[in-house]
PDB file of C-alpha atoms in Angstrom:
ATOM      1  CA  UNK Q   1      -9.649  -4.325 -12.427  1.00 58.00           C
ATOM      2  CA  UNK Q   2      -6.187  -6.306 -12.239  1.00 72.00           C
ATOM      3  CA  UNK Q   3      -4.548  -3.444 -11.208  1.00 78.00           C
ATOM      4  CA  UNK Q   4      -7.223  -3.088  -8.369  1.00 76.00           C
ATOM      5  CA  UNK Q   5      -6.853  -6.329  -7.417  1.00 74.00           C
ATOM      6  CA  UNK Q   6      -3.018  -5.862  -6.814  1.00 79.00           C
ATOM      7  CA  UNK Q   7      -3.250  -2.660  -4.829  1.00 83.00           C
ATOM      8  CA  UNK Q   8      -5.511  -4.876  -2.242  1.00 82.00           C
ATOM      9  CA  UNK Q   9      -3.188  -7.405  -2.098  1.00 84.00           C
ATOM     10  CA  UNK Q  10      -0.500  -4.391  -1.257  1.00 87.00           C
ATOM     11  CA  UNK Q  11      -2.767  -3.109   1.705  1.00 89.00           C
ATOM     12  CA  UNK Q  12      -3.081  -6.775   2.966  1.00 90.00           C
ATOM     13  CA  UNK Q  13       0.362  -7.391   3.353  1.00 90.00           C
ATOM     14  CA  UNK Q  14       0.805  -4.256   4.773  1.00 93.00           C
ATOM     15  CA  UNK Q  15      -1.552  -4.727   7.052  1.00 92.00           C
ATOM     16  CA  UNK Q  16       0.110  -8.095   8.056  1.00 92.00           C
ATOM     17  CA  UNK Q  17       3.502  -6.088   8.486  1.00 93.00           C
ATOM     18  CA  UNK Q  18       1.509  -3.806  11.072  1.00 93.00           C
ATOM     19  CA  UNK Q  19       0.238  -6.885  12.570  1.00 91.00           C
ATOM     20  CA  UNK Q  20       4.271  -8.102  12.841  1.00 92.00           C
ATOM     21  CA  UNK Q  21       5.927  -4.488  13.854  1.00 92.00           C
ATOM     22  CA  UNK Q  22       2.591  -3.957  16.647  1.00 91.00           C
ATOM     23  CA  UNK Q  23       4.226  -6.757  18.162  1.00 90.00           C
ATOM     24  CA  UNK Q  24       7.340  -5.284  19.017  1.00 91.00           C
ATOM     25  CA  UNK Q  25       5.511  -2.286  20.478  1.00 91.00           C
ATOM     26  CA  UNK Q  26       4.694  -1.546  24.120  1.00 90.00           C
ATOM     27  CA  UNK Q  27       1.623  -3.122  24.974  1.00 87.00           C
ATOM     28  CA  UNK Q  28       0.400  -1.088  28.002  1.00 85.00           C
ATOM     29  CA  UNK Q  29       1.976   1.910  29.818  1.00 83.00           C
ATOM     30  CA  UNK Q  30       1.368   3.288  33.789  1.00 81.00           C
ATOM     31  CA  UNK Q  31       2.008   6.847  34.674  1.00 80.00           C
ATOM     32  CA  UNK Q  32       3.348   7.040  38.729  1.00 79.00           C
ATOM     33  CA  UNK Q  33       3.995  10.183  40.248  1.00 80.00           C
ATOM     34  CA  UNK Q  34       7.528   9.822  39.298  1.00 82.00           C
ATOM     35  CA  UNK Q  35       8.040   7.625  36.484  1.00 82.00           C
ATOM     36  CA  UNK Q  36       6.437   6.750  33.106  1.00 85.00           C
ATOM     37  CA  UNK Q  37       6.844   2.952  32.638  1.00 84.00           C
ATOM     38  CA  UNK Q  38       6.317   1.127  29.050  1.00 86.00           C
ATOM     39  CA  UNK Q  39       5.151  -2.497  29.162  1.00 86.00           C
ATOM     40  CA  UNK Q  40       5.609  -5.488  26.429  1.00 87.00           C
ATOM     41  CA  UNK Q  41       4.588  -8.430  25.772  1.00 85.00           C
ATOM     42  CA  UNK Q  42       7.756 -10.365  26.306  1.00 84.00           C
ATOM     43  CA  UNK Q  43       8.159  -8.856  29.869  1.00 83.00           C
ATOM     44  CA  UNK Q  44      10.566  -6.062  29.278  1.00 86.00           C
ATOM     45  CA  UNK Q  45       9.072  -3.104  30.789  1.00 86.00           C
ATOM     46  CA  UNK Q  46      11.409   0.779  30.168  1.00 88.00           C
ATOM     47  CA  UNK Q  47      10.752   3.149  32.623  1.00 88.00           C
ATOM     48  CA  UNK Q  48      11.785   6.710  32.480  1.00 89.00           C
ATOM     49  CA  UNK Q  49      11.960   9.376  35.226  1.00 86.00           C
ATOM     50  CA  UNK Q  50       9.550  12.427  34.914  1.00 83.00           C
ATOM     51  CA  UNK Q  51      11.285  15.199  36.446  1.00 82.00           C
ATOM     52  CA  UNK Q  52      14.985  13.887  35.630  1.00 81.00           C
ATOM     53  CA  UNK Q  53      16.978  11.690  33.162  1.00 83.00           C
ATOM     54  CA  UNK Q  54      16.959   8.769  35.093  1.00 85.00           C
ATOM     55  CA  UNK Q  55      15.659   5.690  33.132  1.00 87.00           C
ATOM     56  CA  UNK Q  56      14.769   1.980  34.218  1.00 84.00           C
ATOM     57  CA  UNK Q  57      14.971  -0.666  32.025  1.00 87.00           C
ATOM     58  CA  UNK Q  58      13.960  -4.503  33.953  1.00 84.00           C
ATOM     59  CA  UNK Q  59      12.163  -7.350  33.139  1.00 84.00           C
ATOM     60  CA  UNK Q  60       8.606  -8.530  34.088  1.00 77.00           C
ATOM     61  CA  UNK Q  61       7.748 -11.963  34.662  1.00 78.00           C
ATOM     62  CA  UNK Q  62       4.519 -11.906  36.868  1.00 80.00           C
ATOM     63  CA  UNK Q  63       2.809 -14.433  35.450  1.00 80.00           C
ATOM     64  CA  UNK Q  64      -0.612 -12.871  35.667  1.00 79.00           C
ATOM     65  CA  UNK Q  65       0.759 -10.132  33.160  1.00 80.00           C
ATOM     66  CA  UNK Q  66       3.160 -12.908  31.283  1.00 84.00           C
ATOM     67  CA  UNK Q  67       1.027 -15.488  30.020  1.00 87.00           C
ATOM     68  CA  UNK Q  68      -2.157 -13.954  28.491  1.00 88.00           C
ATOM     69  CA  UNK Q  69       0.325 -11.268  27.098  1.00 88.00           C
ATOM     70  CA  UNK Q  70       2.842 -14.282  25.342  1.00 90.00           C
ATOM     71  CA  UNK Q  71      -0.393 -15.810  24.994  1.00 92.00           C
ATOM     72  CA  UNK Q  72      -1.750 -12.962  22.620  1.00 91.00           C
ATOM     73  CA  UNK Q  73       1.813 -12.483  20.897  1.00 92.00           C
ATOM     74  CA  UNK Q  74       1.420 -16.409  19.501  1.00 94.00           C
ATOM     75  CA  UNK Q  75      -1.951 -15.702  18.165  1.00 94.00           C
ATOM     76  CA  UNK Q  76      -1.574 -11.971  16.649  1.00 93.00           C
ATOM     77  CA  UNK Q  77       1.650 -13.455  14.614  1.00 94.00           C
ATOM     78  CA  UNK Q  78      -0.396 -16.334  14.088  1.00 95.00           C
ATOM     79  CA  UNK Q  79      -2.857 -14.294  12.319  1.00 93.00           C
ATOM     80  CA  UNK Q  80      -0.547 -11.935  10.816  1.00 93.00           C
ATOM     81  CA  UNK Q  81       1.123 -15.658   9.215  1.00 92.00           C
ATOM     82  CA  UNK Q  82      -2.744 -16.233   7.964  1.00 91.00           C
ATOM     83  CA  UNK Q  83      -2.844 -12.766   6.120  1.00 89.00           C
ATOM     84  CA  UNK Q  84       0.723 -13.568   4.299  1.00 88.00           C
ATOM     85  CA  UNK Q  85      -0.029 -16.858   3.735  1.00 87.00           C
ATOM     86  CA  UNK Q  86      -3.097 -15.499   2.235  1.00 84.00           C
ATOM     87  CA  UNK Q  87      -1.564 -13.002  -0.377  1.00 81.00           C
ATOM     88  CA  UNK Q  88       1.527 -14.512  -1.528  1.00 76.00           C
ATOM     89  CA  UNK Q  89       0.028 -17.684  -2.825  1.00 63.00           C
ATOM     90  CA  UNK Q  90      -2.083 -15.541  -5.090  1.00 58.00           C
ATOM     91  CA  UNK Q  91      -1.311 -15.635  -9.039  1.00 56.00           C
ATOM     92  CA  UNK Q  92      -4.914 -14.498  -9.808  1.00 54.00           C
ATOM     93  CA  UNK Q  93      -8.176 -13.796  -8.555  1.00 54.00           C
ATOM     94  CA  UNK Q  94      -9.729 -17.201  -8.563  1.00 56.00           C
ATOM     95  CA  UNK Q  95      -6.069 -18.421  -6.391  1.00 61.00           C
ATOM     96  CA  UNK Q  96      -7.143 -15.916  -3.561  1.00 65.00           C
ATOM     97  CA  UNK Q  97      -8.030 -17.905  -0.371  1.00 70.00           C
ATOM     98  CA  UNK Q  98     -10.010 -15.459   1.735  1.00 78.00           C
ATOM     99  CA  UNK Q  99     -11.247 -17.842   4.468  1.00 84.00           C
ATOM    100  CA  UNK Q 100      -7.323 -17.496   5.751  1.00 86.00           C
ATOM    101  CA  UNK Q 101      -7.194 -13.891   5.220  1.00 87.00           C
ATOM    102  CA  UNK Q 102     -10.893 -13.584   7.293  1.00 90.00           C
ATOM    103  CA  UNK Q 103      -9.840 -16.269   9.728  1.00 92.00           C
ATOM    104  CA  UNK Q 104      -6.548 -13.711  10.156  1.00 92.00           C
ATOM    105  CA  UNK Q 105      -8.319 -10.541  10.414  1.00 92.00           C
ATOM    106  CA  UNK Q 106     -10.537 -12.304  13.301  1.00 94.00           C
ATOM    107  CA  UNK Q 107      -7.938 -13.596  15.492  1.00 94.00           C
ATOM    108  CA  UNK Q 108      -6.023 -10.178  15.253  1.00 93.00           C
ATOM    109  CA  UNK Q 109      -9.588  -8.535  16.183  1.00 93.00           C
ATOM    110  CA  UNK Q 110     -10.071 -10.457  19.141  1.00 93.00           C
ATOM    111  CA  UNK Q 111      -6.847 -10.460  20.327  1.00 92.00           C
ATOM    112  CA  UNK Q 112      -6.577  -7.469  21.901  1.00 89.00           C
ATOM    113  CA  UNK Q 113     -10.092  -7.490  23.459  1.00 89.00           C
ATOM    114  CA  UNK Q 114      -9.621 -11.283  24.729  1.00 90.00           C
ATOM    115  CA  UNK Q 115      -6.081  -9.892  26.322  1.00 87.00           C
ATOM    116  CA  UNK Q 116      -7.653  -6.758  28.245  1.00 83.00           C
ATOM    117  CA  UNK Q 117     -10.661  -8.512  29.391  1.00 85.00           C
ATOM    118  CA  UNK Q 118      -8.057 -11.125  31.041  1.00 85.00           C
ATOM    119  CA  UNK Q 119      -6.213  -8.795  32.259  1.00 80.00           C
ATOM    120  CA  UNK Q 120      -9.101  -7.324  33.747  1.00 79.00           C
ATOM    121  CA  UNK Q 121     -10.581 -10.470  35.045  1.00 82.00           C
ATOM    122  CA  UNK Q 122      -7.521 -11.192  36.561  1.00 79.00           C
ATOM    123  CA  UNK Q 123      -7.758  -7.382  38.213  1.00 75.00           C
ATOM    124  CA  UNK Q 124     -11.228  -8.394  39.726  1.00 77.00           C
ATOM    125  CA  UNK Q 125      -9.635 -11.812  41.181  1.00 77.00           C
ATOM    126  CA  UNK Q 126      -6.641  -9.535  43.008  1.00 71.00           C
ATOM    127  CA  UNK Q 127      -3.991 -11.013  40.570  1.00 65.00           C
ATOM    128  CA  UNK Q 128      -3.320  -8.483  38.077  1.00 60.00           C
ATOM    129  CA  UNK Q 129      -2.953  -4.849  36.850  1.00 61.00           C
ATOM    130  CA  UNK Q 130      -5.753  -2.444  37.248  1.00 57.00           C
ATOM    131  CA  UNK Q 131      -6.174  -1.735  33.024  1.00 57.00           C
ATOM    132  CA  UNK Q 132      -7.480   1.867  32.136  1.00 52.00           C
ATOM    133  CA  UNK Q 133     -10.148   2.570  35.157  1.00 46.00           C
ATOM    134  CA  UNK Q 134      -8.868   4.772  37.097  1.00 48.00           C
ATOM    135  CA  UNK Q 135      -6.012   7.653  36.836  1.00 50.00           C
ATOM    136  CA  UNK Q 136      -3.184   5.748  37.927  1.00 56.00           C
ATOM    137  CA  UNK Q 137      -4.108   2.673  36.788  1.00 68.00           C
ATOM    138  CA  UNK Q 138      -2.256   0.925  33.370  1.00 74.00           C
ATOM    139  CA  UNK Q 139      -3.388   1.856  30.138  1.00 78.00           C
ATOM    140  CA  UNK Q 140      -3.432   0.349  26.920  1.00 81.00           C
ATOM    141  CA  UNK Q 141      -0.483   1.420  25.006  1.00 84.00           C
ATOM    142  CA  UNK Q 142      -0.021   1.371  20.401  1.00 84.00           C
ATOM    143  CA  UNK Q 143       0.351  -2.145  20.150  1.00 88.00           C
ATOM    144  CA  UNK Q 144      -3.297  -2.619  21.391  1.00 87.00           C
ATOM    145  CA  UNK Q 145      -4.744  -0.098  19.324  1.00 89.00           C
ATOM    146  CA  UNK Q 146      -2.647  -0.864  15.919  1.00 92.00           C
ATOM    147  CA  UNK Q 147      -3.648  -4.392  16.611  1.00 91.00           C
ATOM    148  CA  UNK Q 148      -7.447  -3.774  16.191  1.00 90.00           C
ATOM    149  CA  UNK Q 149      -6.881  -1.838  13.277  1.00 92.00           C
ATOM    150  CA  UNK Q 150      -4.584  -4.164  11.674  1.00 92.00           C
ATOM    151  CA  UNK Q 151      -7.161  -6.973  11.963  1.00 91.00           C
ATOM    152  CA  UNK Q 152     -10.254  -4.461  10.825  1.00 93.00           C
ATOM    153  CA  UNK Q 153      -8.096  -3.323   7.947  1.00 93.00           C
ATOM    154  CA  UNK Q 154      -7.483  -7.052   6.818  1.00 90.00           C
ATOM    155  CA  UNK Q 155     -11.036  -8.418   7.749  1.00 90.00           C
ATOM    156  CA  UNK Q 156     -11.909  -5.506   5.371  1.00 90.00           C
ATOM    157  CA  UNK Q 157      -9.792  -6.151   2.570  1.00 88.00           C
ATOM    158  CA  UNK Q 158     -10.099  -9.609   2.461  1.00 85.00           C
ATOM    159  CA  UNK Q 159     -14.236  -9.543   1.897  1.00 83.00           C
ATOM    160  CA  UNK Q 160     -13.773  -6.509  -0.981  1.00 81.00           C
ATOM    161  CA  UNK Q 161     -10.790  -9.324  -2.056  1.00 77.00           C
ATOM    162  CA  UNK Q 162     -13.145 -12.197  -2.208  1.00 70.00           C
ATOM    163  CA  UNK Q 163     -16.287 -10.364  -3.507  1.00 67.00           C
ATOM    164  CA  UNK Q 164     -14.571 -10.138  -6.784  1.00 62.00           C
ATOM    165  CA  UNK Q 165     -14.738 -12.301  -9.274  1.00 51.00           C
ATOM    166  CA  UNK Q 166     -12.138 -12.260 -11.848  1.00 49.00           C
ATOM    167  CA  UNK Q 167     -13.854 -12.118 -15.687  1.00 46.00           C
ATOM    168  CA  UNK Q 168     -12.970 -15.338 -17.709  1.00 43.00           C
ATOM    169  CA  UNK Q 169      -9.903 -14.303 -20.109  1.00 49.00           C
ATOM    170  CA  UNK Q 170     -10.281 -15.805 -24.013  1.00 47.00           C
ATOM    171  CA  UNK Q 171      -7.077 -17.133 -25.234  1.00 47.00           C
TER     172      UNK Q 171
END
């Protein structure tokens, strides 16, 4: 059972470190007719030509794409800090706070869905990106994605974690 316990705890802070590294990962890309552009959070956006080797590398700071994207950064590290917090205070089953690990797994849930419904919000308004409706429009790149499993993976976890009790050892 100890040795059970200790593989979860592995998976958890690897699922934290996926939480981290989706971070650094492109959050949405657009196909044009002539260039494949990669978007991030922190407004750098890498473009690359499609029919030569031409390749654009600028920065992004339209606020409508900015804010709820720096926005979501703050919380997914946020809960990824949750998860760690979480697993390295743990010396035994009965030390394992779960509520942080849940309250983690939650935030790096709704994180991505709060973000695209902004973002498409903001479309509707005529401030912002047209996400994933339509065949030129931007789609949700990795980071998205990886972030919703990240956050299932840890909500997971964390319950099986906290479920078990740890047997009373006689000294």
């Amino acid at each position: 059972m100890e040795k059970k316990f200790r593989i979860q705890k592995i998976f958890l802070i690897l699922t934290a470190c996926i939480g981290f590294i989706s971070v650094l990962t492109p959050v949405m890309f657009h196909v044009s007719p002539n260039y494949l552009y990669h978007f991030w959070a922190f407004g750098l956006v890498f473009g690359s030509a499609l029919r030569s080797d031409e390749v654009v590398v600028y920065s992004n700071f339209q606020t409508e794409f900015l804010i709820p994207a720096l926005f979501a950064v703050i919380v997914i590290l946020v809960g990824c800090g949750l998860i760690f917090k979480s697993t390295f205070k743990i010396s035994s089953r009965n030390d394992f706070n779960g509520k942080l690990a849940i309250i983690g797994g939650i935030l790096m849930i709704l994180t991505p869905v709060l973000l695209l419904a902004i973002w498409y919000l903001l479309h509707i308004l005529d401030r912002g990106y047209s996400i994933f409706w339509g065949p030129s429009d931007f789609t949700p790149s990795f980071s998205i994605y990886i972030q919703f499993f990240a956050g299932m993976s840890a909500l997971i976890l964390s319950l099986f974690m906290k479920k078990e009790k740890r047997p009373f050892k006689k000294n």
